[in-house]
Amino acid sequence: MNNNPEWLSAGWPHIWLPYAQMKTASQPIPVVGAHGARLKLADGRELIDGVASWWTVAHGYNHPHIRKTVAKQLETLPHVMLGGLAHEQAFTLAKRLADMLPRDLSRVFFSDSGSVAVEVALKMAIQYWINKGERGRTKIVAFRHGYHGDTFATMAICDPDEGMHSLFKGVLAEQLIVDLPRDTATTRALDTLLERERRSIAAVIVEPLVQGAGGMKFHEPEVLARVAESARRNGHIFILDEIFTGFGRTGTMFALEQADLIPDIVCLGKALTGGTAPLAATVASERVFDAFLSDDPARALMHGPTFMGNALACAAANASLDLFEREPRIREIKRIEARLRSGLEPARGLPGVRDVRVKGAIGVIELDNLDRDGLRRRFVEEGVWIRPFGNIVYTTPPFVISEEDLTSLTAAMVKVVQDAG
Ligand SMILES: *Cc1c(COP(=O)(O)O)cnc(C)c1O
């Protein structure tokens, strides 16, 4: 077995890695294959994947049904532009997503990444008001600890201090970032803001139940319902960013089901293709869509990614939805939730551990502080792939992970945290 493949050292001086200080970054670990919840490394070892490639791999890597569906699509039509042309996979997927979501959410706009799906949602919301003749409504209300993407419009609605983008203060559009309404004071603050700034606000956006990349912070459905209610009362467009939470991660197909609410726009991405190909979607309600219907061509939504609704990606997404229908994913997520609770509980009370929390197939150990690179190395030694960020060590495993692998995963998390404490 080759420990350090030729392509790795040949490409290393030329590649620029995500979120990495390239001066000190160590070479990444070469992966040559993956199946189920396991990554196969170039040196022959296997790692249990606790991250599911940034939360995307719902049904495990290389699921035969997804593989076959994509291969078949590759033989017939890998891609065709959606500007004026149509293909079955995109149209079928649009209908299926609309059928899965609450009834009013019925128009699906495809893009290639979550950040762009959020950009499109913001564009829809702002243009909604322009098309209605209200020109001043351009501000977006978002929440502290939120994360909505890395592009300029989405950076402006991430947490302004902890959202990885504080360097860009002054360059970004100034948006209204507030606390989630967890108690009376913050509820009143949100209500007051939404009412006072009514004429300048276009939309309110929130990650339902779990704020992901902003620190894996959870909130109860009642908190989410309060946001929805305040937005509704003041007539604002209400956007749910389900890019992380969608497709089962919090224990229901979509997090919105747990608060029983219907937003004006939903953003989907990440697990949409079961982790197979880049694809995202912005799903709008009739209310939003209707505001774009006009005899005036200038009122149309002016957006169109080149690879919009790519046929391979849509085929993967359709196959992923087949699996959600055929296989007991939601039950598996409940099982994972119970196992994460019992498996991570021993970390509570360890030195340096601030919190242990679990929701759906998300398990988090929050520390006072941590050496991210050092911990990552220790996890690899323990045979698991865990990528700590901020001050948290977390797992979001593929839903098909075996009992044994899940036990090894949580045991490794507790052990490494204990050794570091
Ligand atoms: C990951 C993520 C995004 C951005 O998606 P990309 O595909 O990385 O652009 C936006 N919102 C949420 C909630 C996310 O988790």
Tab-separated table of C-alpha atoms and ligand atoms in Angstrom:
chain	number	residue	atom	x	y	z
A	1	MET	CA	0.000	0.000	0.000
A	2	ASN	CA	1.151	3.474	-0.839
A	3	ASN	CA	1.090	5.724	2.223
A	4	ASN	CA	1.643	8.906	0.343
A	5	PRO	CA	0.317	8.665	-3.208
A	6	GLU	CA	2.147	10.504	-5.966
A	7	TRP	CA	-0.888	12.684	-6.795
A	8	LEU	CA	-0.969	13.983	-3.235
A	9	SER	CA	2.551	15.367	-3.160
A	10	ALA	CA	2.299	16.542	-6.790
A	11	GLY	CA	-0.889	18.510	-6.113
A	12	TRP	CA	-0.054	19.698	-2.606
A	13	PRO	CA	1.907	22.805	-3.714
A	14	HIS	CA	-1.053	23.837	-5.883
A	15	ILE	CA	-4.193	23.207	-3.927
A	16	TRP	CA	-5.830	25.738	-1.587
A	17	LEU	CA	-7.845	24.004	1.102
A	18	PRO	CA	-11.055	25.169	2.817
A	19	TYR	CA	-10.825	27.062	6.116
A	20	ALA	CA	-7.104	26.258	6.341
A	21	GLN	CA	-4.094	28.327	7.312
A	22	MET	CA	-1.948	26.967	4.500
A	23	LYS	CA	1.315	27.987	6.177
A	24	THR	CA	0.814	25.516	8.987
A	25	ALA	CA	-1.774	23.110	7.555
A	26	SER	CA	-0.606	19.525	7.526
A	27	GLN	CA	-1.192	17.456	4.406
A	28	PRO	CA	-4.731	16.080	4.331
A	29	ILE	CA	-5.367	12.361	4.618
A	30	PRO	CA	-5.662	10.675	1.209
A	31	VAL	CA	-8.939	8.787	0.782
A	32	VAL	CA	-9.188	6.238	-2.026
A	33	GLY	CA	-12.673	4.860	-1.448
A	34	ALA	CA	-15.657	4.851	0.876
A	35	HIS	CA	-18.579	2.572	1.664
A	36	GLY	CA	-21.334	2.826	4.252
A	37	ALA	CA	-19.979	4.862	7.158
A	38	ARG	CA	-16.344	4.082	6.397
A	39	LEU	CA	-13.567	5.881	4.598
A	40	LYS	CA	-10.830	3.824	2.969
A	41	LEU	CA	-7.416	5.454	3.213
A	42	ALA	CA	-4.493	5.197	0.805
A	43	ASP	CA	-2.434	3.298	3.382
A	44	GLY	CA	-5.083	0.594	3.641
A	45	ARG	CA	-6.608	1.715	6.943
A	46	GLU	CA	-10.308	2.503	7.364
A	47	LEU	CA	-11.790	5.322	9.391
A	48	ILE	CA	-15.321	5.410	10.774
A	49	ASP	CA	-16.730	8.651	9.421
A	50	GLY	CA	-18.339	10.708	12.163
A	51	VAL	CA	-18.891	13.765	9.975
A	52	ALA	CA	-20.609	12.298	6.868
A	53	SER	CA	-18.685	14.722	4.663
A	54	TRP	CA	-20.109	17.884	6.147
A	55	TRP	CA	-23.445	16.218	7.019
A	56	THR	CA	-24.308	15.205	3.473
A	57	VAL	CA	-23.940	11.410	3.382
A	58	ALA	CA	-27.349	10.267	4.584
A	59	HIS	CA	-27.451	6.695	3.259
A	60	GLY	CA	-23.756	5.914	3.566
A	61	TYR	CA	-21.112	6.286	0.883
A	62	ASN	CA	-21.545	4.591	-2.438
A	63	HIS	CA	-25.071	3.334	-1.871
A	64	PRO	CA	-25.797	0.930	-4.737
A	65	HIS	CA	-29.199	2.454	-5.531
A	66	ILE	CA	-27.788	5.964	-5.886
A	67	ARG	CA	-24.779	4.680	-7.795
A	68	LYS	CA	-26.950	2.783	-10.291
A	69	THR	CA	-29.351	5.667	-10.800
A	70	VAL	CA	-26.544	8.146	-11.448
A	71	ALA	CA	-24.717	5.688	-13.747
A	72	LYS	CA	-27.874	5.229	-15.812
A	73	GLN	CA	-28.331	8.980	-16.078
A	74	LEU	CA	-24.690	9.353	-17.096
A	75	GLU	CA	-25.315	7.033	-20.031
A	76	THR	CA	-28.329	8.948	-21.289
A	77	LEU	CA	-27.956	12.629	-20.370
A	78	PRO	CA	-25.353	13.906	-17.879
A	79	HIS	CA	-26.386	17.517	-18.274
A	80	VAL	CA	-28.501	19.894	-20.267
A	81	MET	CA	-29.171	23.562	-19.554
A	82	LEU	CA	-32.483	24.420	-17.911
A	83	GLY	CA	-32.798	27.697	-19.802
A	84	GLY	CA	-35.496	26.758	-22.303
A	85	LEU	CA	-34.864	23.001	-22.096
A	86	ALA	CA	-36.176	20.395	-19.711
A	87	HIS	CA	-35.135	17.004	-18.419
A	88	GLU	CA	-37.009	14.418	-16.449
A	89	GLN	CA	-34.812	14.260	-13.335
A	90	ALA	CA	-35.133	17.972	-12.467
A	91	PHE	CA	-38.873	18.136	-13.115
A	92	THR	CA	-39.521	14.946	-11.182
A	93	LEU	CA	-37.383	16.143	-8.285
A	94	ALA	CA	-39.177	19.512	-8.166
A	95	LYS	CA	-42.528	17.769	-7.871
A	96	ARG	CA	-41.279	15.321	-5.256
A	97	LEU	CA	-39.801	18.072	-3.072
A	98	ALA	CA	-43.002	20.103	-3.338
A	99	ASP	CA	-45.025	17.007	-2.368
A	100	MET	CA	-42.833	16.398	0.690
A	101	LEU	CA	-42.958	19.944	2.019
A	102	PRO	CA	-46.034	21.670	3.496
A	103	ARG	CA	-48.574	22.251	0.744
A	104	ASP	CA	-48.024	25.947	0.161
A	105	LEU	CA	-44.305	25.461	-0.604
A	106	SER	CA	-44.599	24.502	-4.224
A	107	ARG	CA	-41.988	26.207	-6.436
A	108	VAL	CA	-38.484	24.801	-6.575
A	109	PHE	CA	-35.500	26.787	-7.849
A	110	PHE	CA	-32.338	24.684	-8.217
A	111	SER	CA	-28.749	25.797	-7.658
A	112	ASP	CA	-25.418	24.126	-6.933
A	113	SER	CA	-24.580	25.077	-3.359
A	114	GLY	CA	-26.262	25.996	-0.126
A	115	SER	CA	-24.797	29.490	-0.115
A	116	VAL	CA	-26.354	30.177	-3.495
A	117	ALA	CA	-29.671	28.679	-2.388
A	118	VAL	CA	-29.667	31.217	0.463
A	119	GLU	CA	-28.625	34.021	-1.913
A	120	VAL	CA	-31.570	33.119	-4.118
A	121	ALA	CA	-33.914	33.130	-1.113
A	122	LEU	CA	-32.717	36.620	-0.157
A	123	LYS	CA	-33.123	37.792	-3.743
A	124	MET	CA	-36.641	36.367	-3.868
A	125	ALA	CA	-37.561	38.082	-0.603
A	126	ILE	CA	-36.175	41.479	-1.571
A	127	GLN	CA	-37.638	41.363	-5.065
A	128	TYR	CA	-40.968	40.232	-3.644
A	129	TRP	CA	-41.260	43.661	-2.013
A	130	ILE	CA	-39.947	45.512	-5.067
A	131	ASN	CA	-42.515	43.743	-7.233
A	132	LYS	CA	-45.159	44.756	-4.690
A	133	GLY	CA	-44.080	48.380	-5.064
A	134	GLU	CA	-42.347	48.652	-1.671
A	135	ARG	CA	-38.819	49.704	-2.511
A	136	GLY	CA	-37.354	50.289	0.942
A	137	ARG	CA	-37.610	46.726	2.223
A	138	THR	CA	-34.076	45.406	1.839
A	139	LYS	CA	-32.903	44.424	5.339
A	140	ILE	CA	-32.609	40.852	6.520
A	141	VAL	CA	-33.090	39.799	10.133
A	142	ALA	CA	-30.917	36.859	11.194
A	143	PHE	CA	-29.773	35.347	14.487
A	144	ARG	CA	-26.666	35.280	16.615
A	145	HIS	CA	-24.709	32.001	16.202
A	146	GLY	CA	-26.307	31.533	12.777
A	147	TYR	CA	-24.508	30.331	9.669
A	148	HIS	CA	-25.923	30.663	6.168
A	149	GLY	CA	-22.939	30.417	3.836
A	150	ASP	CA	-19.640	31.912	2.705
A	151	THR	CA	-20.680	34.264	-0.114
A	152	PHE	CA	-20.963	37.988	0.526
A	153	ALA	CA	-24.708	38.249	1.042
A	154	THR	CA	-24.735	35.149	3.228
A	155	MET	CA	-21.668	36.196	5.256
A	156	ALA	CA	-23.630	39.318	6.186
A	157	ILE	CA	-26.292	37.192	7.906
A	158	CYS	CA	-23.892	34.872	9.752
A	159	ASP	CA	-22.986	35.554	13.364
A	160	PRO	CA	-21.022	38.807	13.068
A	161	ASP	CA	-18.400	37.830	15.649
A	162	GLU	CA	-18.142	34.046	15.652
A	163	GLY	CA	-19.325	33.325	12.138
A	164	MET	CA	-15.800	33.017	10.631
A	165	HIS	CA	-16.325	36.237	8.721
A	166	SER	CA	-15.674	39.029	11.239
A	167	LEU	CA	-12.697	40.145	9.086
A	168	PHE	CA	-15.166	41.423	6.520
A	169	LYS	CA	-17.034	43.764	8.827
A	170	GLY	CA	-17.342	47.046	6.975
A	171	VAL	CA	-17.438	45.342	3.577
A	172	LEU	CA	-20.591	43.366	4.212
A	173	ALA	CA	-24.118	44.708	4.009
A	174	GLU	CA	-25.275	45.648	7.492
A	175	GLN	CA	-28.059	43.342	8.490
A	176	LEU	CA	-30.069	43.014	11.683
A	177	ILE	CA	-28.561	40.234	13.793
A	178	VAL	CA	-30.428	39.477	17.018
A	179	ASP	CA	-30.716	36.832	19.728
A	180	LEU	CA	-33.085	33.929	19.288
A	181	PRO	CA	-36.224	34.569	21.380
A	182	ARG	CA	-35.390	32.088	24.125
A	183	ASP	CA	-36.908	34.135	26.972
A	184	THR	CA	-39.185	37.108	27.630
A	185	ALA	CA	-36.531	39.773	27.121
A	186	THR	CA	-35.226	38.419	23.809
A	187	THR	CA	-38.764	37.750	22.592
A	188	ARG	CA	-39.698	41.338	23.302
A	189	ALA	CA	-36.509	42.583	21.615
A	190	LEU	CA	-37.302	40.597	18.465
A	191	ASP	CA	-40.949	41.716	18.378
A	192	THR	CA	-39.924	45.347	18.867
A	193	LEU	CA	-37.323	45.214	16.108
A	194	LEU	CA	-39.617	43.503	13.606
A	195	GLU	CA	-42.326	46.047	14.266
A	196	ARG	CA	-40.176	49.166	14.469
A	197	GLU	CA	-38.195	48.359	11.296
A	198	ARG	CA	-41.206	46.952	9.488
A	199	ARG	CA	-40.806	49.193	6.447
A	200	SER	CA	-37.134	48.363	5.964
A	201	ILE	CA	-37.205	44.588	6.593
A	202	ALA	CA	-37.599	42.178	3.678
A	203	ALA	CA	-37.223	38.872	5.483
A	204	VAL	CA	-36.385	36.942	8.622
A	205	ILE	CA	-34.113	33.919	8.189
A	206	VAL	CA	-33.334	31.196	10.705
A	207	GLU	CA	-31.857	27.710	10.863
A	208	PRO	CA	-34.675	25.677	12.439
A	209	LEU	CA	-33.878	23.842	15.719
A	210	VAL	CA	-30.137	23.577	15.145
A	211	GLN	CA	-27.677	26.329	14.314
A	212	GLY	CA	-25.042	24.199	12.629
A	213	ALA	CA	-21.736	25.687	11.553
A	214	GLY	CA	-22.222	28.536	14.062
A	215	GLY	CA	-21.598	26.107	16.925
A	216	MET	CA	-24.156	23.270	16.841
A	217	LYS	CA	-26.492	25.164	19.144
A	218	PHE	CA	-29.995	23.781	19.645
A	219	HIS	CA	-33.274	25.515	20.337
A	220	GLU	CA	-36.726	24.197	21.121
A	221	PRO	CA	-39.590	24.199	18.611
A	222	GLU	CA	-41.341	26.863	20.744
A	223	VAL	CA	-38.443	29.269	20.145
A	224	LEU	CA	-38.698	28.670	16.406
A	225	ALA	CA	-42.476	29.120	16.566
A	226	ARG	CA	-41.960	32.498	18.249
A	227	VAL	CA	-39.713	33.650	15.394
A	228	ALA	CA	-42.292	32.487	12.851
A	229	GLU	CA	-45.133	34.147	14.712
A	230	SER	CA	-43.356	37.475	15.025
A	231	ALA	CA	-42.379	37.454	11.339
A	232	ARG	CA	-45.920	36.527	10.338
A	233	ARG	CA	-47.543	39.181	12.527
A	234	ASN	CA	-45.378	41.848	10.928
A	235	GLY	CA	-45.862	40.577	7.384
A	236	HIS	CA	-42.194	39.734	6.775
A	237	ILE	CA	-41.084	36.952	4.471
A	238	PHE	CA	-40.056	34.048	6.695
A	239	ILE	CA	-37.159	31.917	5.422
A	240	LEU	CA	-36.084	28.597	6.918
A	241	ASP	CA	-32.539	27.542	6.124
A	242	GLU	CA	-32.907	23.738	6.320
A	243	ILE	CA	-29.636	23.131	4.510
A	244	PHE	CA	-28.213	21.338	7.559
A	245	THR	CA	-31.413	20.150	9.235
A	246	GLY	CA	-33.273	18.905	6.144
A	247	PHE	CA	-33.499	15.211	5.240
A	248	GLY	CA	-33.745	13.695	8.664
A	249	ARG	CA	-30.813	15.085	10.617
A	250	THR	CA	-32.916	16.345	13.570
A	251	GLY	CA	-35.170	13.264	13.707
A	252	THR	CA	-37.902	14.343	11.310
A	253	MET	CA	-37.615	14.688	7.548
A	254	PHE	CA	-37.555	18.466	7.953
A	255	ALA	CA	-37.063	20.353	11.208
A	256	LEU	CA	-40.083	22.553	10.430
A	257	GLU	CA	-42.339	19.541	11.117
A	258	GLN	CA	-41.444	19.705	14.825
A	259	ALA	CA	-42.686	23.270	15.153
A	260	ASP	CA	-45.610	22.662	12.829
A	261	LEU	CA	-45.036	25.833	10.844
A	262	ILE	CA	-45.061	26.859	7.220
A	263	PRO	CA	-42.407	29.322	6.060
A	264	ASP	CA	-42.532	31.412	2.893
A	265	ILE	CA	-39.230	30.018	1.613
A	266	VAL	CA	-37.151	26.940	2.490
A	267	CYS	CA	-33.499	26.417	1.536
A	268	LEU	CA	-32.266	22.854	0.994
A	269	GLY	CA	-28.813	21.489	0.224
A	270	LYS	CA	-26.217	19.288	1.913
A	271	ALA	CA	-27.973	15.864	2.179
A	272	LEU	CA	-30.264	16.556	-0.806
A	273	THR	CA	-28.292	14.184	-3.059
A	274	GLY	CA	-27.359	11.841	-0.214
A	275	GLY	CA	-23.878	13.307	-0.368
A	276	THR	CA	-23.304	12.331	-3.976
A	277	ALA	CA	-23.173	15.549	-5.978
A	278	PRO	CA	-23.529	19.279	-5.421
A	279	LEU	CA	-27.153	20.405	-5.527
A	280	ALA	CA	-29.266	22.866	-3.594
A	281	ALA	CA	-32.800	24.171	-3.846
A	282	THR	CA	-34.781	27.210	-2.808
A	283	VAL	CA	-38.449	26.343	-2.418
A	284	ALA	CA	-40.939	29.210	-2.462
A	285	SER	CA	-44.567	29.449	-1.417
A	286	GLU	CA	-47.411	30.513	-3.681
A	287	ARG	CA	-47.409	33.879	-1.910
A	288	VAL	CA	-43.811	34.565	-2.946
A	289	PHE	CA	-44.119	33.056	-6.415
A	290	ASP	CA	-47.290	34.982	-7.251
A	291	ALA	CA	-45.500	38.305	-6.711
A	292	PHE	CA	-43.250	37.457	-9.684
A	293	LEU	CA	-46.145	36.849	-12.102
A	294	SER	CA	-46.578	39.890	-14.287
A	295	ASP	CA	-46.803	41.143	-17.861
A	296	ASP	CA	-43.581	43.001	-17.112
A	297	PRO	CA	-40.488	40.856	-17.934
A	298	ALA	CA	-38.453	42.900	-15.440
A	299	ARG	CA	-40.451	41.351	-12.599
A	300	ALA	CA	-39.070	37.875	-13.338
A	301	LEU	CA	-36.521	36.299	-11.014
A	302	MET	CA	-33.196	37.075	-12.674
A	303	HIS	CA	-31.082	34.153	-11.577
A	304	GLY	CA	-29.793	31.085	-13.423
A	305	PRO	CA	-26.738	29.097	-12.396
A	306	THR	CA	-25.023	27.460	-15.394
A	307	PHE	CA	-25.345	23.970	-13.950
A	308	MET	CA	-28.802	24.590	-12.530
A	309	GLY	CA	-30.643	21.311	-11.978
A	310	ASN	CA	-27.754	19.200	-13.285
A	311	ALA	CA	-29.177	15.851	-14.353
A	312	LEU	CA	-26.624	13.695	-12.515
A	313	ALA	CA	-27.178	15.611	-9.285
A	314	CYS	CA	-30.975	15.494	-9.678
A	315	ALA	CA	-30.783	11.754	-10.409
A	316	ALA	CA	-28.798	11.300	-7.192
A	317	ALA	CA	-31.379	13.365	-5.283
A	318	ASN	CA	-34.275	11.342	-6.703
A	319	ALA	CA	-32.488	8.129	-5.739
A	320	SER	CA	-31.855	9.535	-2.265
A	321	LEU	CA	-35.565	10.312	-1.867
A	322	ASP	CA	-36.361	6.735	-3.005
A	323	LEU	CA	-34.212	5.503	-0.128
A	324	PHE	CA	-35.932	7.764	2.391
A	325	GLU	CA	-39.219	6.236	1.190
A	326	ARG	CA	-38.072	2.609	1.105
A	327	GLU	CA	-35.703	2.300	4.002
A	328	PRO	CA	-36.368	3.022	7.681
A	329	ARG	CA	-34.149	6.107	7.895
A	330	ILE	CA	-36.206	8.054	10.406
A	331	ARG	CA	-36.302	5.029	12.708
A	332	GLU	CA	-32.528	4.669	12.323
A	333	ILE	CA	-32.091	8.307	13.290
A	334	LYS	CA	-34.089	7.718	16.496
A	335	ARG	CA	-31.819	4.759	17.221
A	336	ILE	CA	-28.724	6.873	16.593
A	337	GLU	CA	-30.129	9.576	18.870
A	338	ALA	CA	-30.549	7.102	21.747
A	339	ARG	CA	-27.059	5.657	21.185
A	340	LEU	CA	-25.474	9.099	21.029
A	341	ARG	CA	-27.159	10.033	24.298
A	342	SER	CA	-25.875	7.005	26.155
A	343	GLY	CA	-22.504	6.951	24.389
A	344	LEU	CA	-21.597	10.603	24.970
A	345	GLU	CA	-23.073	10.931	28.463
A	346	PRO	CA	-19.813	9.741	30.150
A	347	ALA	CA	-18.140	12.908	28.801
A	348	ARG	CA	-20.346	15.076	30.985
A	349	GLY	CA	-18.423	16.170	34.036
A	350	LEU	CA	-14.993	15.439	32.538
A	351	PRO	CA	-12.478	18.241	33.070
A	352	GLY	CA	-12.812	20.914	30.385
A	353	VAL	CA	-16.239	19.702	29.225
A	354	ARG	CA	-18.810	22.477	29.228
A	355	ASP	CA	-21.797	20.679	27.726
A	356	VAL	CA	-22.913	17.437	26.119
A	357	ARG	CA	-25.974	17.609	23.886
A	358	VAL	CA	-27.776	15.436	21.349
A	359	LYS	CA	-30.567	16.109	18.886
A	360	GLY	CA	-31.510	13.592	16.205
A	361	ALA	CA	-28.316	12.268	14.624
A	362	ILE	CA	-26.207	15.113	16.003
A	363	GLY	CA	-23.998	14.590	19.034
A	364	VAL	CA	-21.972	17.432	20.519
A	365	ILE	CA	-19.344	17.748	23.237
A	366	GLU	CA	-18.630	21.395	23.956
A	367	LEU	CA	-15.288	22.138	25.604
A	368	ASP	CA	-13.815	25.169	27.328
A	369	ASN	CA	-11.145	25.256	24.663
A	370	LEU	CA	-9.420	22.787	22.415
A	371	ASP	CA	-6.446	22.128	20.169
A	372	ARG	CA	-8.306	21.333	16.953
A	373	ASP	CA	-5.413	19.876	14.948
A	374	GLY	CA	-4.132	17.885	17.888
A	375	LEU	CA	-7.553	16.395	18.526
A	376	ARG	CA	-8.076	15.592	14.870
A	377	ARG	CA	-4.813	13.611	14.846
A	378	ARG	CA	-5.811	11.758	17.999
A	379	PHE	CA	-9.167	10.819	16.455
A	380	VAL	CA	-7.444	9.362	13.404
A	381	GLU	CA	-5.225	7.294	15.721
A	382	GLU	CA	-8.438	6.009	17.299
A	383	GLY	CA	-9.754	5.043	13.856
A	384	VAL	CA	-12.446	7.703	13.502
A	385	TRP	CA	-12.888	10.829	11.412
A	386	ILE	CA	-14.049	13.728	13.575
A	387	ARG	CA	-13.363	17.326	12.695
A	388	PRO	CA	-13.653	19.638	15.702
A	389	PHE	CA	-14.409	23.304	15.086
A	390	GLY	CA	-14.766	26.309	17.358
A	391	ASN	CA	-14.780	24.747	20.805
A	392	ILE	CA	-16.820	21.697	19.941
A	393	VAL	CA	-16.243	18.075	19.098
A	394	TYR	CA	-19.284	16.727	17.289
A	395	THR	CA	-20.553	13.832	15.244
A	396	THR	CA	-23.193	13.716	12.507
A	397	PRO	CA	-22.780	10.140	11.257
A	398	PRO	CA	-24.334	8.652	8.119
A	399	PHE	CA	-27.742	7.267	9.136
A	400	VAL	CA	-26.774	3.719	8.127
A	401	ILE	CA	-23.873	3.512	10.582
A	402	SER	CA	-23.756	0.126	12.359
A	403	GLU	CA	-24.255	-0.236	16.107
A	404	GLU	CA	-20.635	-1.317	16.453
A	405	ASP	CA	-19.211	1.619	14.533
A	406	LEU	CA	-21.421	4.052	16.410
A	407	THR	CA	-20.224	2.609	19.724
A	408	SER	CA	-16.589	2.909	18.597
A	409	LEU	CA	-17.257	6.470	17.474
A	410	THR	CA	-18.746	7.711	20.743
A	411	ALA	CA	-16.156	5.778	22.781
A	412	ALA	CA	-13.375	7.478	20.785
A	413	MET	CA	-14.971	10.895	21.349
A	414	VAL	CA	-15.156	10.374	25.106
A	415	LYS	CA	-11.634	8.917	25.260
A	416	VAL	CA	-9.971	11.657	23.234
A	417	VAL	CA	-11.773	14.383	25.174
A	418	GLN	CA	-10.805	12.692	28.445
A	419	ASP	CA	-7.141	12.358	27.419
A	420	ALA	CA	-7.098	16.028	26.418
A	421	GLY	CA	-8.711	17.252	29.656
B	1	LIG	C1	-23.577	24.454	4.854
B	1	LIG	C2	-24.649	25.446	5.040
B	1	LIG	C3	-24.849	26.494	4.120
B	1	LIG	C4	-23.944	26.719	2.946
B	1	LIG	O1	-23.961	25.639	2.063
B	1	LIG	P1	-22.756	25.456	1.009
B	1	LIG	O2	-23.200	24.315	0.165
B	1	LIG	O3	-21.535	25.159	1.820
B	1	LIG	O4	-22.634	26.726	0.267
B	1	LIG	C5	-25.890	27.364	4.361
B	1	LIG	N1	-26.708	27.217	5.422
B	1	LIG	C6	-26.547	26.228	6.307
B	1	LIG	C7	-27.495	26.106	7.456
B	1	LIG	C8	-25.513	25.312	6.161
B	1	LIG	O5	-25.344	24.335	7.065
